[in-house]
Amino acid sequence: MARTTSGPPADLLGPVQGEVSWFCCGNSWGPCSSTGKGACGTCNSGSLQHAWPNTSDACWAITRPDSCGVGLSRRTCGYRHRTTALCTGTSVVTSIADCGPQTDLFCGERSCCGATCASNRLIDLTPAAFSAIASLSSGLRPAEISTA
Amino acid sequence: MRSRRDVLKSAVLGGGAGVMAATALGSLGPEAAFATATSAAPGVEPGAPDPNFAEGRIRSIKDNTLLVLGSNMVFHTIRVVDGTSLWKLGPVGFDQARPGDGLYARGVRMPDGMLAAEAVWLNIVNIKGHITDIKDQTLRLDHNGHEVLCHVVPGRSVAIHSESPPTADLSLLKVAQHVQILGAWRPDTNEVDIATVFSPH
């Protein structure tokens, strides 16, 4: 799919829609065992936390959501967002514990449940948080993200 | 109407014949399980551990109970009941759980500290990285500087290219491409069986 570079920048003055996935952090097993505590130093798979693409200039330089036409607000460690799964309407409130996802590497990607779709990876939840709104085995879901 | 969580809780509290392991005939699939609303424990502060969630590796299995050592060295007792969904590369029965398996579990924390499981995901991983090599039935992934050998499982592995429907044809994947791989870890190795490859293109 071609990269999406047009459209107004998204901000969290209001809810935005995008894709949500999950990642492991902190002490863990398997390929996750090499993962640390995240950019904030507090990240744990069992806690209600998330990664955000714009926690600092250095973070933004890696994730570059603007290359997908998305201009997310700067939010720092501990800031709270509400993520609502568009498939079920279930939501979870989490706090920032890491920088991510790398939005630019999946630019234009779109996931759907039925006719409900959302584009671009805007947030990654810990397994504890993601499993509160969807099955971990779904891997990637469309979601709405707002401030909490 | 009783919620799925209420049923789980009462199944555990009821004890006896009502507390039975999900059978080898197969458990409720995780997608079906999550068609109904689930949630974190009420009152849990964002950023805090969710008591209705557990993570770790199975140390032992007795009857319908998993004794799990968390990666933070905290033990969890996880009860599998009739309504529990189990995943290990796909929906499976309780007989597929093995000591040494890693897991994530969500359910209802009982007063005695036991977790009545709503869903258990065995060895599930969800990793992102660049493809460094593709062979007939394997691909190698550079995940945060660590190589992960990913196996294609015939009849099970699929690729999802953006919003396109899942396909068993993985031939469109290319070396150097960035992907997300959802799969099942082979315990104590750097190898993963592929359930789904998410590709943006």
mmCIF file of N, CA and C in Angstrom, chain B residues 51-147:
data_model
loop_
_atom_site.group_PDB
_atom_site.id
_atom_site.type_symbol
_atom_site.label_atom_id
_atom_site.label_comp_id
_atom_site.label_asym_id
_atom_site.label_seq_id
_atom_site.Cartn_x
_atom_site.Cartn_y
_atom_site.Cartn_z
ATOM 1 N N PRO B 51 -3.959 -6.923 38.620
ATOM 2 C CA PRO B 51 -4.056 -8.195 39.345
ATOM 3 C C PRO B 51 -4.834 -9.270 38.598
ATOM 4 N N ASN B 52 -5.609 -8.856 37.598
ATOM 5 C CA ASN B 52 -6.356 -9.840 36.805
ATOM 6 C C ASN B 52 -5.542 -10.383 35.627
ATOM 7 N N PHE B 53 -4.250 -10.120 35.662
ATOM 8 C CA PHE B 53 -3.361 -10.556 34.583
ATOM 9 C C PHE B 53 -2.151 -11.238 35.205
ATOM 10 N N ALA B 54 -1.629 -12.248 34.524
ATOM 11 C CA ALA B 54 -0.425 -12.924 35.011
ATOM 12 C C ALA B 54 0.488 -13.248 33.846
ATOM 13 N N GLU B 55 1.776 -13.294 34.135
ATOM 14 C CA GLU B 55 2.806 -13.575 33.126
ATOM 15 C C GLU B 55 3.854 -14.463 33.766
ATOM 16 N N GLY B 56 4.444 -15.355 32.991
ATOM 17 C CA GLY B 56 5.532 -16.169 33.525
ATOM 18 C C GLY B 56 5.678 -17.463 32.767
ATOM 19 N N ARG B 57 6.357 -18.430 33.402
ATOM 20 C CA ARG B 57 6.553 -19.743 32.783
ATOM 21 C C ARG B 57 5.987 -20.826 33.691
ATOM 22 N N ILE B 58 5.415 -21.832 33.062
ATOM 23 C CA ILE B 58 4.779 -22.916 33.812
ATOM 24 C C ILE B 58 5.857 -23.755 34.503
ATOM 25 N N ARG B 59 5.718 -23.871 35.811
ATOM 26 C CA ARG B 59 6.623 -24.739 36.562
ATOM 27 C C ARG B 59 6.049 -26.140 36.699
ATOM 28 N N SER B 60 4.741 -26.220 36.932
ATOM 29 C CA SER B 60 4.120 -27.543 37.073
ATOM 30 C C SER B 60 2.632 -27.436 36.745
ATOM 31 N N ILE B 61 2.074 -28.585 36.425
ATOM 32 C CA ILE B 61 0.647 -28.669 36.098
ATOM 33 C C ILE B 61 0.044 -29.779 36.938
ATOM 34 N N LYS B 62 -1.007 -29.445 37.672
ATOM 35 C CA LYS B 62 -1.686 -30.462 38.465
ATOM 36 C C LYS B 62 -3.185 -30.294 38.265
ATOM 37 N N ASP B 63 -3.814 -31.377 37.800
ATOM 38 C CA ASP B 63 -5.240 -31.336 37.486
ATOM 39 C C ASP B 63 -5.506 -30.149 36.549
ATOM 40 N N ASN B 64 -6.316 -29.210 36.987
ATOM 41 C CA ASN B 64 -6.641 -28.070 36.126
ATOM 42 C C ASN B 64 -5.926 -26.798 36.560
ATOM 43 N N THR B 65 -4.824 -26.951 37.251
ATOM 44 C CA THR B 65 -4.151 -25.785 37.809
ATOM 45 C C THR B 65 -2.712 -25.686 37.304
ATOM 46 N N LEU B 66 -2.356 -24.489 36.896
ATOM 47 C CA LEU B 66 -0.995 -24.198 36.461
ATOM 48 C C LEU B 66 -0.281 -23.437 37.572
ATOM 49 N N LEU B 67 0.898 -23.934 37.950
ATOM 50 C CA LEU B 67 1.737 -23.159 38.860
ATOM 51 C C LEU B 67 2.774 -22.453 37.990
ATOM 52 N N VAL B 68 2.744 -21.137 38.032
ATOM 53 C CA VAL B 68 3.534 -20.314 37.111
ATOM 54 C C VAL B 68 4.474 -19.420 37.903
ATOM 55 N N LEU B 69 5.741 -19.421 37.485
ATOM 56 C CA LEU B 69 6.689 -18.497 38.092
ATOM 57 C C LEU B 69 6.808 -17.275 37.199
ATOM 58 N N GLY B 70 6.375 -16.140 37.713
ATOM 59 C CA GLY B 70 6.460 -14.898 36.956
ATOM 60 C C GLY B 70 7.902 -14.487 36.740
ATOM 61 N N SER B 71 8.127 -13.714 35.670
ATOM 62 C CA SER B 71 9.486 -13.248 35.392
ATOM 63 C C SER B 71 9.991 -12.313 36.485
ATOM 64 N N ASN B 72 9.069 -11.797 37.280
ATOM 65 C CA ASN B 72 9.457 -10.983 38.439
ATOM 66 C C ASN B 72 9.608 -11.838 39.686
ATOM 67 N N MET B 73 9.646 -13.175 39.487
ATOM 68 C CA MET B 73 9.866 -14.156 40.550
ATOM 69 C C MET B 73 8.693 -14.291 41.524
ATOM 70 N N VAL B 74 7.531 -13.839 41.107
ATOM 71 C CA VAL B 74 6.313 -14.021 41.901
ATOM 72 C C VAL B 74 5.548 -15.231 41.349
ATOM 73 N N PHE B 75 5.113 -16.120 42.218
ATOM 74 C CA PHE B 75 4.360 -17.286 41.772
ATOM 75 C C PHE B 75 2.886 -16.930 41.540
ATOM 76 N N HIS B 76 2.311 -17.560 40.513
ATOM 77 C CA HIS B 76 0.884 -17.431 40.241
ATOM 78 C C HIS B 76 0.259 -18.822 40.190
ATOM 79 N N THR B 77 -0.895 -18.964 40.792
ATOM 80 C CA THR B 77 -1.680 -20.181 40.631
ATOM 81 C C THR B 77 -2.833 -19.834 39.701
ATOM 82 N N ILE B 78 -2.869 -20.524 38.560
ATOM 83 C CA ILE B 78 -3.855 -20.200 37.525
ATOM 84 C C ILE B 78 -4.761 -21.400 37.310
ATOM 85 N N ARG B 79 -6.043 -21.183 37.499
ATOM 86 C CA ARG B 79 -7.024 -22.256 37.352
ATOM 87 C C ARG B 79 -7.669 -22.166 35.967
ATOM 88 N N VAL B 80 -7.655 -23.285 35.258
ATOM 89 C CA VAL B 80 -8.319 -23.381 33.955
ATOM 90 C C VAL B 80 -9.665 -24.052 34.169
ATOM 91 N N VAL B 81 -10.717 -23.413 33.688
ATOM 92 C CA VAL B 81 -12.070 -23.933 33.896
ATOM 93 C C VAL B 81 -12.739 -24.172 32.547
ATOM 94 N N ASP B 82 -13.992 -24.579 32.591
ATOM 95 C CA ASP B 82 -14.688 -24.949 31.359
ATOM 96 C C ASP B 82 -14.679 -23.840 30.304
ATOM 97 N N GLY B 83 -14.821 -22.611 30.730
ATOM 98 C CA GLY B 83 -14.936 -21.522 29.765
ATOM 99 C C GLY B 83 -13.620 -20.902 29.358
ATOM 100 N N THR B 84 -12.524 -21.400 29.867
ATOM 101 C CA THR B 84 -11.231 -20.787 29.577
ATOM 102 C C THR B 84 -10.826 -21.024 28.121
ATOM 103 N N SER B 85 -10.382 -19.973 27.454
ATOM 104 C CA SER B 85 -9.834 -20.147 26.112
ATOM 105 C C SER B 85 -8.319 -20.296 26.228
ATOM 106 N N LEU B 86 -7.770 -21.239 25.496
ATOM 107 C CA LEU B 86 -6.319 -21.431 25.477
ATOM 108 C C LEU B 86 -5.811 -21.289 24.053
ATOM 109 N N TRP B 87 -4.648 -20.662 23.929
ATOM 110 C CA TRP B 87 -4.025 -20.433 22.616
ATOM 111 C C TRP B 87 -2.601 -20.940 22.651
ATOM 112 N N LYS B 88 -2.228 -21.698 21.632
ATOM 113 C CA LYS B 88 -0.824 -22.080 21.434
ATOM 114 C C LYS B 88 -0.652 -22.255 19.924
ATOM 115 N N LEU B 89 -0.365 -21.177 19.262
ATOM 116 C CA LEU B 89 -0.336 -21.060 17.805
ATOM 117 C C LEU B 89 -1.734 -21.074 17.211
ATOM 118 N N GLY B 90 -2.708 -21.321 18.024
ATOM 119 C CA GLY B 90 -4.114 -21.352 17.656
ATOM 120 C C GLY B 90 -4.872 -21.880 18.863
ATOM 121 N N PRO B 91 -6.183 -21.948 18.775
ATOM 122 C CA PRO B 91 -6.959 -22.482 19.901
ATOM 123 C C PRO B 91 -6.579 -23.942 20.165
ATOM 124 N N VAL B 92 -6.322 -24.268 21.413
ATOM 125 C CA VAL B 92 -5.920 -25.628 21.777
ATOM 126 C C VAL B 92 -6.643 -26.053 23.053
ATOM 127 N N GLY B 93 -6.517 -27.313 23.368
ATOM 128 C CA GLY B 93 -7.024 -27.835 24.631
ATOM 129 C C GLY B 93 -5.971 -27.739 25.723
ATOM 130 N N PHE B 94 -6.420 -27.942 26.936
ATOM 131 C CA PHE B 94 -5.533 -27.800 28.099
ATOM 132 C C PHE B 94 -4.388 -28.809 28.046
ATOM 133 N N ASP B 95 -4.596 -29.910 27.346
ATOM 134 C CA ASP B 95 -3.553 -30.944 27.291
ATOM 135 C C ASP B 95 -2.313 -30.473 26.533
ATOM 136 N N GLN B 96 -2.405 -29.334 25.852
ATOM 137 C CA GLN B 96 -1.246 -28.813 25.118
ATOM 138 C C GLN B 96 -0.328 -27.959 25.987
ATOM 139 N N ALA B 97 -0.753 -27.646 27.195
ATOM 140 C CA ALA B 97 0.100 -26.867 28.101
ATOM 141 C C ALA B 97 1.208 -27.772 28.645
ATOM 142 N N ARG B 98 2.424 -27.231 28.687
ATOM 143 C CA ARG B 98 3.578 -28.013 29.131
ATOM 144 C C ARG B 98 4.391 -27.205 30.143
ATOM 145 N N PRO B 99 4.987 -27.904 31.115
ATOM 146 C CA PRO B 99 5.956 -27.206 31.965
ATOM 147 C C PRO B 99 7.057 -26.600 31.097
ATOM 148 N N GLY B 100 7.442 -25.398 31.392
ATOM 149 C CA GLY B 100 8.431 -24.697 30.584
ATOM 150 C C GLY B 100 7.812 -23.716 29.613
ATOM 151 N N ASP B 101 6.538 -23.884 29.301
ATOM 152 C CA ASP B 101 5.872 -22.926 28.421
ATOM 153 C C ASP B 101 5.816 -21.548 29.086
ATOM 154 N N GLY B 102 6.028 -20.518 28.283
ATOM 155 C CA GLY B 102 5.764 -19.170 28.761
ATOM 156 C C GLY B 102 4.283 -18.873 28.567
ATOM 157 N N LEU B 103 3.761 -17.957 29.322
ATOM 158 C CA LEU B 103 2.334 -17.642 29.133
ATOM 159 C C LEU B 103 1.990 -16.237 29.600
ATOM 160 N N TYR B 104 0.906 -15.773 29.040
ATOM 161 C CA TYR B 104 0.164 -14.641 29.588
ATOM 162 C C TYR B 104 -1.241 -15.162 29.879
ATOM 163 N N ALA B 105 -1.833 -14.696 30.956
ATOM 164 C CA ALA B 105 -3.184 -15.134 31.300
ATOM 165 C C ALA B 105 -3.993 -13.956 31.821
ATOM 166 N N ARG B 106 -5.253 -13.932 31.446
ATOM 167 C CA ARG B 106 -6.178 -12.923 31.989
ATOM 168 C C ARG B 106 -7.387 -13.636 32.558
ATOM 169 N N GLY B 107 -7.879 -13.143 33.674
ATOM 170 C CA GLY B 107 -9.029 -13.765 34.290
ATOM 171 C C GLY B 107 -9.560 -12.954 35.451
ATOM 172 N N VAL B 108 -9.985 -13.647 36.456
ATOM 173 C CA VAL B 108 -10.539 -12.993 37.644
ATOM 174 C C VAL B 108 -9.731 -13.461 38.847
ATOM 175 N N ARG B 109 -9.161 -12.509 39.577
ATOM 176 C CA ARG B 109 -8.377 -12.862 40.758
ATOM 177 C C ARG B 109 -9.321 -13.194 41.901
ATOM 178 N N MET B 110 -9.182 -14.377 42.452
ATOM 179 C CA MET B 110 -10.057 -14.839 43.525
ATOM 180 C C MET B 110 -9.505 -14.376 44.874
ATOM 181 N N PRO B 111 -10.348 -14.417 45.900
ATOM 182 C CA PRO B 111 -9.898 -13.940 47.213
ATOM 183 C C PRO B 111 -8.658 -14.663 47.738
ATOM 184 N N ASP B 112 -8.483 -15.923 47.356
ATOM 185 C CA ASP B 112 -7.304 -16.662 47.835
ATOM 186 C C ASP B 112 -6.061 -16.405 46.986
ATOM 187 N N GLY B 113 -6.159 -15.498 46.003
ATOM 188 C CA GLY B 113 -5.005 -15.151 45.178
ATOM 189 C C GLY B 113 -4.921 -15.931 43.885
ATOM 190 N N MET B 114 -5.708 -16.999 43.773
ATOM 191 C CA MET B 114 -5.686 -17.772 42.540
ATOM 192 C C MET B 114 -6.340 -16.975 41.410
ATOM 193 N N LEU B 115 -5.831 -17.144 40.182
ATOM 194 C CA LEU B 115 -6.418 -16.476 39.023
ATOM 195 C C LEU B 115 -7.298 -17.471 38.281
ATOM 196 N N ALA B 116 -8.598 -17.215 38.247
ATOM 197 C CA ALA B 116 -9.516 -18.020 37.439
ATOM 198 C C ALA B 116 -9.388 -17.519 36.008
ATOM 199 N N ALA B 117 -8.859 -18.346 35.132
ATOM 200 C CA ALA B 117 -8.443 -17.860 33.818
ATOM 201 C C ALA B 117 -9.605 -17.746 32.846
ATOM 202 N N GLU B 118 -9.696 -16.592 32.232
ATOM 203 C CA GLU B 118 -10.616 -16.368 31.123
ATOM 204 C C GLU B 118 -9.923 -16.761 29.821
ATOM 205 N N ALA B 119 -8.636 -16.407 29.727
ATOM 206 C CA ALA B 119 -7.848 -16.733 28.535
ATOM 207 C C ALA B 119 -6.406 -16.977 28.948
ATOM 208 N N VAL B 120 -5.795 -17.953 28.313
ATOM 209 C CA VAL B 120 -4.372 -18.252 28.527
ATOM 210 C C VAL B 120 -3.713 -18.336 27.156
ATOM 211 N N TRP B 121 -2.667 -17.550 26.971
ATOM 212 C CA TRP B 121 -1.914 -17.576 25.706
ATOM 213 C C TRP B 121 -0.563 -18.209 25.998
ATOM 214 N N LEU B 122 -0.331 -19.392 25.423
ATOM 215 C CA LEU B 122 0.897 -20.136 25.692
ATOM 216 C C LEU B 122 1.969 -19.779 24.668
ATOM 217 N N ASN B 123 3.125 -19.362 25.168
ATOM 218 C CA ASN B 123 4.313 -19.066 24.336
ATOM 219 C C ASN B 123 4.074 -17.966 23.309
ATOM 220 N N ILE B 124 3.032 -17.187 23.469
ATOM 221 C CA ILE B 124 2.724 -16.185 22.445
ATOM 222 C C ILE B 124 3.766 -15.059 22.451
ATOM 223 N N VAL B 125 4.208 -14.704 21.259
ATOM 224 C CA VAL B 125 5.103 -13.559 21.100
ATOM 225 C C VAL B 125 4.569 -12.694 19.960
ATOM 226 N N ASN B 126 4.891 -11.438 20.026
ATOM 227 C CA ASN B 126 4.443 -10.472 19.015
ATOM 228 C C ASN B 126 5.612 -9.523 18.777
ATOM 229 N N ILE B 127 6.472 -9.891 17.826
ATOM 230 C CA ILE B 127 7.739 -9.186 17.691
ATOM 231 C C ILE B 127 7.825 -8.482 16.335
ATOM 232 N N LYS B 128 8.561 -7.384 16.343
ATOM 233 C CA LYS B 128 8.753 -6.615 15.122
ATOM 234 C C LYS B 128 10.225 -6.638 14.739
ATOM 235 N N GLY B 129 10.479 -6.572 13.464
ATOM 236 C CA GLY B 129 11.864 -6.534 13.028
ATOM 237 C C GLY B 129 11.989 -6.587 11.523
ATOM 238 N N HIS B 130 13.247 -6.604 11.069
ATOM 239 C CA HIS B 130 13.532 -6.682 9.642
ATOM 240 C C HIS B 130 13.800 -8.128 9.249
ATOM 241 N N ILE B 131 13.273 -8.525 8.120
ATOM 242 C CA ILE B 131 13.575 -9.853 7.582
ATOM 243 C C ILE B 131 14.986 -9.823 7.008
ATOM 244 N N THR B 132 15.828 -10.770 7.465
ATOM 245 C CA THR B 132 17.210 -10.809 6.976
ATOM 246 C C THR B 132 17.444 -11.962 6.005
ATOM 247 N N ASP B 133 16.556 -12.937 6.019
ATOM 248 C CA ASP B 133 16.741 -14.087 5.127
ATOM 249 C C ASP B 133 15.414 -14.824 4.999
ATOM 250 N N ILE B 134 15.163 -15.338 3.818
ATOM 251 C CA ILE B 134 13.950 -16.122 3.594
ATOM 252 C C ILE B 134 14.335 -17.424 2.906
ATOM 253 N N LYS B 135 13.924 -18.529 3.520
ATOM 254 C CA LYS B 135 14.085 -19.837 2.896
ATOM 255 C C LYS B 135 12.686 -20.408 2.661
ATOM 256 N N ASP B 136 12.631 -21.642 2.191
ATOM 257 C CA ASP B 136 11.348 -22.235 1.832
ATOM 258 C C ASP B 136 10.366 -22.235 2.998
ATOM 259 N N GLN B 137 10.826 -22.684 4.145
ATOM 260 C CA GLN B 137 9.911 -22.821 5.282
ATOM 261 C C GLN B 137 10.353 -22.014 6.493
ATOM 262 N N THR B 138 11.298 -21.125 6.319
ATOM 263 C CA THR B 138 11.752 -20.294 7.435
ATOM 264 C C THR B 138 12.023 -18.881 6.965
ATOM 265 N N LEU B 139 11.987 -17.984 7.912
ATOM 266 C CA LEU B 139 12.533 -16.647 7.672
ATOM 267 C C LEU B 139 13.235 -16.194 8.940
ATOM 268 N N ARG B 140 14.274 -15.412 8.733
ATOM 269 C CA ARG B 140 15.049 -14.902 9.870
ATOM 270 C C ARG B 140 14.703 -13.439 10.080
ATOM 271 N N LEU B 141 14.551 -13.116 11.338
ATOM 272 C CA LEU B 141 14.130 -11.766 11.701
ATOM 273 C C LEU B 141 15.179 -11.140 12.605
ATOM 274 N N ASP B 142 15.571 -9.920 12.295
ATOM 275 C CA ASP B 142 16.422 -9.144 13.200
ATOM 276 C C ASP B 142 15.490 -8.365 14.121
ATOM 277 N N HIS B 143 15.415 -8.842 15.357
ATOM 278 C CA HIS B 143 14.527 -8.228 16.338
ATOM 279 C C HIS B 143 15.383 -7.564 17.410
ATOM 280 N N ASN B 144 15.481 -6.263 17.350
ATOM 281 C CA ASN B 144 16.292 -5.506 18.310
ATOM 282 C C ASN B 144 17.725 -6.022 18.373
ATOM 283 N N GLY B 145 18.273 -6.384 17.223
ATOM 284 C CA GLY B 145 19.653 -6.849 17.177
ATOM 285 C C GLY B 145 19.828 -8.317 17.490
ATOM 286 N N HIS B 146 18.739 -9.020 17.765
ATOM 287 C CA HIS B 146 18.796 -10.457 18.038
ATOM 288 C C HIS B 146 18.108 -11.207 16.900
ATOM 289 N N GLU B 147 18.756 -12.296 16.475
ATOM 290 C CA GLU B 147 18.161 -13.072 15.391
ATOM 291 C C GLU B 147 17.098 -14.022 15.929
#
